[in-house]
Amino acid sequence: MPKHKRDEIFEAGFTTGDDGTGLGLAIVQSIAEAHGWDIEAAESSAGGARFEITGVQTLADR
């Protein structure tokens, strides 16, 4: 995933496909933010996309 696209992919309407709606990652980001989490896109070690969600509390953390 190119660095210059990593923030853009979370914008509503962003898609790389002809029949994509561009809503998927915008919805994921909204859900993460509603729970107080952060989500970032990065490059995986295999090449491709990796999504890192931070700020998640488990029951043991409470």
GROMACS .gro file of C-alpha atoms in nm:
model
   62
    1MET     CA    1   0.000   0.000   0.000
    2PRO     CA    2   0.161   0.327  -0.105
    3LYS     CA    3   0.215   0.573   0.182
    4HIS     CA    4   0.041   0.855  -0.004
    5LYS     CA    5  -0.285   0.653  -0.022
    6ARG     CA    6  -0.301   0.536   0.341
    7ASP     CA    7  -0.518   0.818   0.475
    8GLU     CA    8  -0.720   0.855   0.156
    9ILE     CA    9  -0.850   0.496   0.165
   10PHE     CA   10  -1.063   0.573   0.471
   11GLU     CA   11  -1.252   0.854   0.294
   12ALA     CA   12  -1.610   0.775   0.193
   13GLY     CA   13  -1.623   0.714  -0.181
   14PHE     CA   14  -1.262   0.603  -0.224
   15THR     CA   15  -1.243   0.288  -0.433
   16THR     CA   16  -1.000   0.122  -0.670
   17GLY     CA   17  -1.267  -0.093  -0.835
   18ASP     CA   18  -1.514  -0.004  -1.106
   19ASP     CA   19  -1.807  -0.145  -0.909
   20GLY     CA   20  -1.691  -0.051  -0.561
   21THR     CA   21  -1.889   0.189  -0.345
   22GLY     CA   22  -1.596   0.317  -0.145
   23LEU     CA   23  -1.787   0.277   0.179
   24GLY     CA   24  -1.621  -0.029   0.334
   25LEU     CA   25  -1.315   0.124   0.501
   26ALA     CA   26  -1.503   0.445   0.586
   27ILE     CA   27  -1.752   0.230   0.779
   28VAL     CA   28  -1.471   0.037   0.949
   29GLN     CA   29  -1.308   0.364   1.056
   30SER     CA   30  -1.640   0.496   1.190
   31ILE     CA   31  -1.691   0.182   1.398
   32ALA     CA   32  -1.336   0.198   1.533
   33GLU     CA   33  -1.373   0.564   1.627
   34ALA     CA   34  -1.712   0.499   1.793
   35HIS     CA   35  -1.534   0.256   2.025
   36GLY     CA   36  -1.244   0.492   2.094
   37TRP     CA   37  -1.000   0.293   1.882
   38ASP     CA   38  -0.760   0.409   1.612
   39ILE     CA   39  -0.709   0.239   1.276
   40GLU     CA   40  -0.417   0.290   1.041
   41ALA     CA   41  -0.315   0.134   0.714
   42ALA     CA   42   0.038   0.003   0.671
   43GLU     CA   43   0.224  -0.229   0.437
   44SER     CA   44   0.231  -0.594   0.531
   45SER     CA   45   0.550  -0.795   0.531
   46ALA     CA   46   0.410  -0.993   0.238
   47GLY     CA   47   0.346  -0.678   0.037
   48GLY     CA   48  -0.024  -0.558   0.028
   49ALA     CA   49  -0.224  -0.391   0.299
   50ARG     CA   50  -0.212  -0.432   0.674
   51PHE     CA   51  -0.460  -0.263   0.906
   52GLU     CA   52  -0.357  -0.188   1.262
   53ILE     CA   53  -0.626  -0.120   1.521
   54THR     CA   54  -0.502   0.021   1.850
   55GLY     CA   55  -0.662   0.133   2.173
   56VAL     CA   56  -0.871  -0.182   2.210
   57GLN     CA   57  -0.936  -0.288   2.568
   58THR     CA   58  -0.997  -0.648   2.658
   59LEU     CA   59  -1.205  -0.757   2.956
   60ALA     CA   60  -0.878  -0.824   3.140
   61ASP     CA   61  -0.775  -0.459   3.082
   62ARG     CA   62  -1.083  -0.321   3.259
   0.00000   0.00000   0.00000
